[in-house]
PDB file of C-alpha atoms in Angstrom:
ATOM      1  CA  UNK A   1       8.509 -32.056  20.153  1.00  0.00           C
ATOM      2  CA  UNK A   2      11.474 -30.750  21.583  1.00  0.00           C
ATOM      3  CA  UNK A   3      13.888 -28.782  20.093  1.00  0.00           C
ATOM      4  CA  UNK A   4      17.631 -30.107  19.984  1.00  0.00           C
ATOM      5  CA  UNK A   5      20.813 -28.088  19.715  1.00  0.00           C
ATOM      6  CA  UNK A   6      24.216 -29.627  19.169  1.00  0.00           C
ATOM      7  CA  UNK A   7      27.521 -28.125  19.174  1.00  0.00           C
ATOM      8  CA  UNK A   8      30.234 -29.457  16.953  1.00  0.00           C
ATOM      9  CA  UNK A   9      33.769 -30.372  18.266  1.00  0.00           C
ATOM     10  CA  UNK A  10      36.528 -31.738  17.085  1.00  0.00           C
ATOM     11  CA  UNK A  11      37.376 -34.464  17.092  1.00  0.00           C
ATOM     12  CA  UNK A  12      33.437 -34.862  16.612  1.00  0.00           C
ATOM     13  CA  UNK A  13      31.191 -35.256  19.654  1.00  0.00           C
ATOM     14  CA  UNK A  14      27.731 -34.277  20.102  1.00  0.00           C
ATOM     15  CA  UNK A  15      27.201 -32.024  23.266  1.00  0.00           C
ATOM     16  CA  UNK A  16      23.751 -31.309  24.050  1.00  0.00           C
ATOM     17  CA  UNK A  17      23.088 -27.290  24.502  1.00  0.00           C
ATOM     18  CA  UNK A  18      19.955 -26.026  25.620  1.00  0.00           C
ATOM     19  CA  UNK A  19      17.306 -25.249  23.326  1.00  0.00           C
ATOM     20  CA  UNK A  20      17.040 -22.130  21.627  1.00  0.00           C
ATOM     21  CA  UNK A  21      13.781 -19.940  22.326  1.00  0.00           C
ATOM     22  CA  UNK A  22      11.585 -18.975  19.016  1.00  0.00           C
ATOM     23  CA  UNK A  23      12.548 -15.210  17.874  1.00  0.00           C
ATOM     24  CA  UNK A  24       9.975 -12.916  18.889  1.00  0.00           C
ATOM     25  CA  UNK A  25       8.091 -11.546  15.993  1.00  0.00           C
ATOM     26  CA  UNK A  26       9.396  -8.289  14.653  1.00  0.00           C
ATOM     27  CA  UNK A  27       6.736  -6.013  13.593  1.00  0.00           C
ATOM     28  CA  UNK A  28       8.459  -3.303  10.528  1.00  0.00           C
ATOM     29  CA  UNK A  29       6.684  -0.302  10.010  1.00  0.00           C
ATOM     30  CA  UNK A  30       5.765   1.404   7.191  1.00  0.00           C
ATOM     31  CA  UNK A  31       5.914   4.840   6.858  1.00  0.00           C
ATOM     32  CA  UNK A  32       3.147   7.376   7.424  1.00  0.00           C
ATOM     33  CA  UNK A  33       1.271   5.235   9.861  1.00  0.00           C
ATOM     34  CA  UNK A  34      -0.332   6.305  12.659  1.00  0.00           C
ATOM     35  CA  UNK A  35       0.416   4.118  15.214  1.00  0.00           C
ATOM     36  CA  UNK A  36      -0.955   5.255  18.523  1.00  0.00           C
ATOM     37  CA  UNK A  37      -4.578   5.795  16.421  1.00  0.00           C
ATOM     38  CA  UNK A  38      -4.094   2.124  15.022  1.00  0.00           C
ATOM     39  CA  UNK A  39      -3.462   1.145  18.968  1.00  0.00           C
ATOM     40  CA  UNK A  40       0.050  -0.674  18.160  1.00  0.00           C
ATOM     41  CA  UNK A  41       2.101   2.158  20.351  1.00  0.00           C
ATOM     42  CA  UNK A  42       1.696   4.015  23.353  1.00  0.00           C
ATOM     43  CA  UNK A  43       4.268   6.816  22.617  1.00  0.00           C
ATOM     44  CA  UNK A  44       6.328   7.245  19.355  1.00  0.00           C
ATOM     45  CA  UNK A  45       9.675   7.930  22.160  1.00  0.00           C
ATOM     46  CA  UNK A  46       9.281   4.520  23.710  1.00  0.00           C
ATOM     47  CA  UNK A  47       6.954   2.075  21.348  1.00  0.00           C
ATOM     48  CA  UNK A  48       7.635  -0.634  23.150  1.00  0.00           C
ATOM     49  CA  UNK A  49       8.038  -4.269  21.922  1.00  0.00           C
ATOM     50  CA  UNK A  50       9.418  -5.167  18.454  1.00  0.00           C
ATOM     51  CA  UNK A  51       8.205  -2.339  16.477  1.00  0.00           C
ATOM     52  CA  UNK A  52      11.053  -1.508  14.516  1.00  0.00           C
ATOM     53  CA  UNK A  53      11.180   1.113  11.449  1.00  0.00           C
ATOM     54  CA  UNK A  54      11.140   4.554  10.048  1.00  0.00           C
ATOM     55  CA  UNK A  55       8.408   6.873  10.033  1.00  0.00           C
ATOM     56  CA  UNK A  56       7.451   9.801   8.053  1.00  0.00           C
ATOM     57  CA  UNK A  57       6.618  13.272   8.875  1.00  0.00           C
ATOM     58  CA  UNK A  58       5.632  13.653  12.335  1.00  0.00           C
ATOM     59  CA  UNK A  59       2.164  14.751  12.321  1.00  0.00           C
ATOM     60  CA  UNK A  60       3.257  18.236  14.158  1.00  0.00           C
ATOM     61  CA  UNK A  61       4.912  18.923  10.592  1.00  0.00           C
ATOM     62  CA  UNK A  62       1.690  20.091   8.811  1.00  0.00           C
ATOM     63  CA  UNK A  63       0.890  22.863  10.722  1.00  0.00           C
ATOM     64  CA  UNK A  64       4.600  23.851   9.414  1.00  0.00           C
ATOM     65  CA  UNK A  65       3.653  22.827   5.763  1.00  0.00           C
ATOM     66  CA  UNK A  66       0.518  25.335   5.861  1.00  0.00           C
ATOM     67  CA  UNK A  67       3.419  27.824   7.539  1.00  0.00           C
ATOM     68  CA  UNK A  68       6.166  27.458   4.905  1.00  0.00           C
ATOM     69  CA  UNK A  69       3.531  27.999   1.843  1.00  0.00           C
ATOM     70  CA  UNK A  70       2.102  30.828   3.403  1.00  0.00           C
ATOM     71  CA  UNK A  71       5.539  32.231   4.278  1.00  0.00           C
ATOM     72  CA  UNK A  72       6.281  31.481   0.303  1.00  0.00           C
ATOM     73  CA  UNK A  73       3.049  33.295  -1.229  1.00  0.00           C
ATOM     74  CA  UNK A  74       1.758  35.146   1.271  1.00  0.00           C
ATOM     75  CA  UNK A  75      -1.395  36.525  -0.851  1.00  0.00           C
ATOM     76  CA  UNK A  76      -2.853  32.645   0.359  1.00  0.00           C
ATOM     77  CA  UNK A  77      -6.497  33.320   2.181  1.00  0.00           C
ATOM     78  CA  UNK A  78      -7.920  30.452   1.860  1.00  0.00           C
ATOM     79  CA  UNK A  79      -6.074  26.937   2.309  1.00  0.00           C
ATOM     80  CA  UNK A  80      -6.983  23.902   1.090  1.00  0.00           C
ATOM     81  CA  UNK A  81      -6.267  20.329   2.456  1.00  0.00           C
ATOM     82  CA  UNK A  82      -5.794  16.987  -0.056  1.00  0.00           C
ATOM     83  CA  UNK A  83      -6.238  13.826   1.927  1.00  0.00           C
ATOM     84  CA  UNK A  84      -7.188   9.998   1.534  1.00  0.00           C
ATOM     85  CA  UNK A  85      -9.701   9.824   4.370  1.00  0.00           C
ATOM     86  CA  UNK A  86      -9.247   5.972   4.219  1.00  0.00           C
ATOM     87  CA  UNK A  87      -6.168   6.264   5.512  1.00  0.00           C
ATOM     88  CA  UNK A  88      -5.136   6.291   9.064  1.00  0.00           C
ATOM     89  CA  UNK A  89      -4.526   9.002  10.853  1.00  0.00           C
ATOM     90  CA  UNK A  90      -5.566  11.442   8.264  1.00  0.00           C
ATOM     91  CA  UNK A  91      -8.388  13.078  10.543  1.00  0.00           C
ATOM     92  CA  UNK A  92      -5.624  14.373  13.068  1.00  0.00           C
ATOM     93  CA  UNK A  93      -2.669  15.596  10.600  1.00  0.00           C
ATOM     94  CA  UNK A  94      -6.289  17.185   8.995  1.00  0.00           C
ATOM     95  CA  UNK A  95      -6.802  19.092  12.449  1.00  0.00           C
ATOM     96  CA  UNK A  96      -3.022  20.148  12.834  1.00  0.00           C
ATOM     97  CA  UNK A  97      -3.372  21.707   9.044  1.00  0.00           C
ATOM     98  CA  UNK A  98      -6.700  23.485   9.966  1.00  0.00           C
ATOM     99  CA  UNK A  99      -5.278  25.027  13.380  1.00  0.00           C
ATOM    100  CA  UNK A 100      -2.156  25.928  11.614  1.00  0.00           C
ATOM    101  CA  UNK A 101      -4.144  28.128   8.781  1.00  0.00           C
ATOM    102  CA  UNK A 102      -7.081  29.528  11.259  1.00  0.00           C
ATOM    103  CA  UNK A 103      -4.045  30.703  13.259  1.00  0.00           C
ATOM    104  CA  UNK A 104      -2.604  32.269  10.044  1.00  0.00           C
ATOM    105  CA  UNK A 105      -5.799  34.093   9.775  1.00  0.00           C
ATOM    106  CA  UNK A 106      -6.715  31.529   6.764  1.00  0.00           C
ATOM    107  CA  UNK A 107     -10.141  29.854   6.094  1.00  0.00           C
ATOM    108  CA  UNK A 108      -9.786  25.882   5.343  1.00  0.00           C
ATOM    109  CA  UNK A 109     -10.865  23.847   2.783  1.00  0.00           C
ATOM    110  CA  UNK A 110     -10.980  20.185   3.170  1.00  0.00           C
ATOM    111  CA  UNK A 111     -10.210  17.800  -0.109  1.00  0.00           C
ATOM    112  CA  UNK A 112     -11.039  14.399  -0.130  1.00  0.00           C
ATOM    113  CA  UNK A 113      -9.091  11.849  -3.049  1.00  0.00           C
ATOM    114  CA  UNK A 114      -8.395   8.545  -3.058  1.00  0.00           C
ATOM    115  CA  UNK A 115      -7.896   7.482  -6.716  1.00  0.00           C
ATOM    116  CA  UNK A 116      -7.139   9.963 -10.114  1.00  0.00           C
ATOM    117  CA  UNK A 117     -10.814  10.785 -10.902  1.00  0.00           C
ATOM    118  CA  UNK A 118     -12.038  11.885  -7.159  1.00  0.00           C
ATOM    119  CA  UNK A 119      -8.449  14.058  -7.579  1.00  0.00           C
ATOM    120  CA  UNK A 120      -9.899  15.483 -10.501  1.00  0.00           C
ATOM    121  CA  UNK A 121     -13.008  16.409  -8.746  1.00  0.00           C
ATOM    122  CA  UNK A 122     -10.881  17.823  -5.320  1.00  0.00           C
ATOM    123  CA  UNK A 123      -9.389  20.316  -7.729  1.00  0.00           C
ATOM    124  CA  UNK A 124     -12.552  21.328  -9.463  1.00  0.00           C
ATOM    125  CA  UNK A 125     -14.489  21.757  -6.453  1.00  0.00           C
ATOM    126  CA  UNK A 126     -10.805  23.817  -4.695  1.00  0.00           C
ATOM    127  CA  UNK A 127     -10.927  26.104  -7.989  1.00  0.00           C
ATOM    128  CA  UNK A 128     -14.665  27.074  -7.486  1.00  0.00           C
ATOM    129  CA  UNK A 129     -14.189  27.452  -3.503  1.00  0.00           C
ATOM    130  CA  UNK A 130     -11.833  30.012  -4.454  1.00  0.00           C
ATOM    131  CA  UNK A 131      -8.618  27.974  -2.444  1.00  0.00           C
ATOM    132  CA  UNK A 132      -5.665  29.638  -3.345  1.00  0.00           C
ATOM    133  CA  UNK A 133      -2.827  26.982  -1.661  1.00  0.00           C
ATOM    134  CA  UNK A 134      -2.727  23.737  -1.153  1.00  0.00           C
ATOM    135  CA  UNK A 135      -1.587  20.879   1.467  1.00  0.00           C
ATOM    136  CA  UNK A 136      -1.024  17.422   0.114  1.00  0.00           C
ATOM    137  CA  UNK A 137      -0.679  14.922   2.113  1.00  0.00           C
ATOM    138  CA  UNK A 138       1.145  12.456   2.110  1.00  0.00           C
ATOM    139  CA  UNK A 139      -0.420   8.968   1.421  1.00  0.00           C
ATOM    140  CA  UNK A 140       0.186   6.143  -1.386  1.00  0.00           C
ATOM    141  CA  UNK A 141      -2.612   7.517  -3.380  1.00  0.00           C
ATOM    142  CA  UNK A 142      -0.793  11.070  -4.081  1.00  0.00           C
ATOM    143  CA  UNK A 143       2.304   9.655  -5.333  1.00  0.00           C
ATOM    144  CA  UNK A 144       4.382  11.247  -8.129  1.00  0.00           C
ATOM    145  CA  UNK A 145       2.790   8.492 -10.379  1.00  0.00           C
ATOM    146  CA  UNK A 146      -0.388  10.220  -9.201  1.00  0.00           C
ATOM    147  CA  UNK A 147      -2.121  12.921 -11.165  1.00  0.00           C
ATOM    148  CA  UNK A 148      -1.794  15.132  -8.314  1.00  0.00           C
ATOM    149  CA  UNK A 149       1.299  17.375  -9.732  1.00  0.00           C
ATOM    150  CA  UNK A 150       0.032  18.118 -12.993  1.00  0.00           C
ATOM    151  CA  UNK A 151      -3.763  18.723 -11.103  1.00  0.00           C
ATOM    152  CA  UNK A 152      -1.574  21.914  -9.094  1.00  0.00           C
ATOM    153  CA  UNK A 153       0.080  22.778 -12.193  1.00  0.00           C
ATOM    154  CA  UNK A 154      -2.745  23.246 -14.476  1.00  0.00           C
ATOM    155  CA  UNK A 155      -5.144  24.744 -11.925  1.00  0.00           C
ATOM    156  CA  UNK A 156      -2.087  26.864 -11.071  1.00  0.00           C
ATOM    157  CA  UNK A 157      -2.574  25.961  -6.869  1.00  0.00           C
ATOM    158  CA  UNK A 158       0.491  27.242  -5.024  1.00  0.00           C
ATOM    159  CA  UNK A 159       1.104  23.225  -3.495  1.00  0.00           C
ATOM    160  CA  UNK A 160       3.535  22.580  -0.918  1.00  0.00           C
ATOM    161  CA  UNK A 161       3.732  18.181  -0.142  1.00  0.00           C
ATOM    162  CA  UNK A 162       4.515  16.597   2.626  1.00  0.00           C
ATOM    163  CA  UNK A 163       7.110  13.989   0.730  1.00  0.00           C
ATOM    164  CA  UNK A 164      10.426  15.141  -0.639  1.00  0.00           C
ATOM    165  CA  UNK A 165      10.823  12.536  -3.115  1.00  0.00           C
ATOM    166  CA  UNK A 166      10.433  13.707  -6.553  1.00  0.00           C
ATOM    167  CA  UNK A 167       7.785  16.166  -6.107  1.00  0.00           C
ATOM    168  CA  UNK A 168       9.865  19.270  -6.835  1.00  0.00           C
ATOM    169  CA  UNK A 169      11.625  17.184  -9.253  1.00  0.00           C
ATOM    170  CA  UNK A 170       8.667  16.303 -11.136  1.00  0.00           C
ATOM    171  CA  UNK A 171       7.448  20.412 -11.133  1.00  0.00           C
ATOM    172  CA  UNK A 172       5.811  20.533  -7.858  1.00  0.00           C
ATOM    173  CA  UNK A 173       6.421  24.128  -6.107  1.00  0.00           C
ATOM    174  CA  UNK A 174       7.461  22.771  -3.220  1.00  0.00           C
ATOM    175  CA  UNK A 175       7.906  20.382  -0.380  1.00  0.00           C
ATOM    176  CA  UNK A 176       9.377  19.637   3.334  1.00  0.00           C
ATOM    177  CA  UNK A 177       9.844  16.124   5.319  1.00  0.00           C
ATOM    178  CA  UNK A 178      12.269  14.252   6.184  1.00  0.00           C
ATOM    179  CA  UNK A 179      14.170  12.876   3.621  1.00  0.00           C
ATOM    180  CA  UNK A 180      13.980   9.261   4.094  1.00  0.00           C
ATOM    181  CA  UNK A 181      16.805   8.031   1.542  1.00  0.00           C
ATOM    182  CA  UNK A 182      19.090  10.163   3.908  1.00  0.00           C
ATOM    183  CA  UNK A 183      17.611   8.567   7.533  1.00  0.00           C
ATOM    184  CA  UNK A 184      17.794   4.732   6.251  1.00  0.00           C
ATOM    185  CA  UNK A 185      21.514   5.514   5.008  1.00  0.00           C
ATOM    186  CA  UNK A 186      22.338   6.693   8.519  1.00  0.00           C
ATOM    187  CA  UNK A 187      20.843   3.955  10.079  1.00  0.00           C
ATOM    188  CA  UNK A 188      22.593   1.306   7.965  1.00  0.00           C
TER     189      UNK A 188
END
C-alpha cells in the first residue's frame, strides 16, 4: 500500500507530496535503570538512537551516600546496604557502596528486600549484625509507601536514601540525588 500525502490549496487542488517516512520509535526511560548492564546504551554521554529521558542517581553517587552518612555520624563502623537484587543494576551501585565504606575503614553489610516482610527481616538480621548506618537504595520497592522509613526509625539505623522525594519529609534522616521535579521543570 502506498502512502499518499496531499497538500491543500486554494482554490482546492490536490498536489501530490512525497510520502512521509514512519517515525522512528522513541524509546523513554525510566529512571534508575541501568542501561549499559541491560545492553540498550553504550555510554550514558552519547546513548545513541532514540533513547530519550531522565535518569536517576548516577551510580558513582553511592559511594558519596556511604560518605555523607559517615560524615553525619561518624561513630558508623559497620555499614549496611538495602537493595532489591531483582533489579538491574543493583550488583554494581552494591560494589560502589562497599568500596566507598572499606575505604572509610567500614565493614559492609549487604541487605536484600524486595517486598515489606523480607524488609522486616533485612532489619532484623542488620540489628543483630551489629550495622550501625544504612544505604537504601533506590528502587520501586523502597518507596515512601514502603515500610522502609518507619523500619530505620524504630530500629533507630542512622539511614541516608538515595531519592529526595519525601523521605526526609516522611522522618527519614536523610537523603541526596538529584531532585527530579527540579530537572524535568528545566527541561520543559
Amino acid at each position: 500500500m502506498t502512502n499518499l500525502r496531499v497538500k491543500l490549496t486554494f482554490p482546492v487542488h490536490l498536489i501530490p507530496q512525497p510520502p512521509i517516512a514512519p517515525p522512528r520509535p522513541r524509546v523513554d526511560v525510566l529512571p534508575h535503570r541501568d542501561l549499559r548492564e541491560l545492553g540498550l546504551i553504550q555510554t550514558d554521554r552519547q546513548p545513541g538512537g532514540n533513547i530519550t529521558g531522565f535518569g536517576g542517581n548516577p551510580d558513582t553517587a553511592y559511594g558519596k551516600l556511604v560518605e555523607l552518612l559517615t560524615d553525619t555520624v561518624p561513630a558508623i563502623g559497620r555499614m549496611g546496604y538495602l537493595h532489591n537484587p531483582s533489579t538491574a543494576g543493583s550488583a554494581g551501585r552494591m560494589s560502589i557502596s562497599r568500596a566507598a565504606a572499606h575505604q572509610l575503614g567500614l565493614e559492609f553489610s549487604e541487605l536484600r528486600a524486595a517486598d515489606p516482610p523480607a524488609m522486616e527481616a533485612a532489619f532484623a538480621s542488620a540489628a543483630a549484625d551489629g550495622v550501625n548506618g544504612l544505604v537504601v537504595e533506590s528502587d520501586l520497592a523502597f518507596s515512601t509507601d514502603s515500610p522502609v522509613i518507619d523500619l530505620s526509625l524504630r530500629y533507630r539505623l542512622p539511614t541516608i536514601y538515595s531519592q529526595i522525594e519525601g523521605f526526609v519529609d516522611y522522618g527519614g534522616l536523610m537523603a541526596y540525588s538529584p531532585n527530579v521535579a527540579a530537572t524535568h521543570r528545566r527541561a520543559a
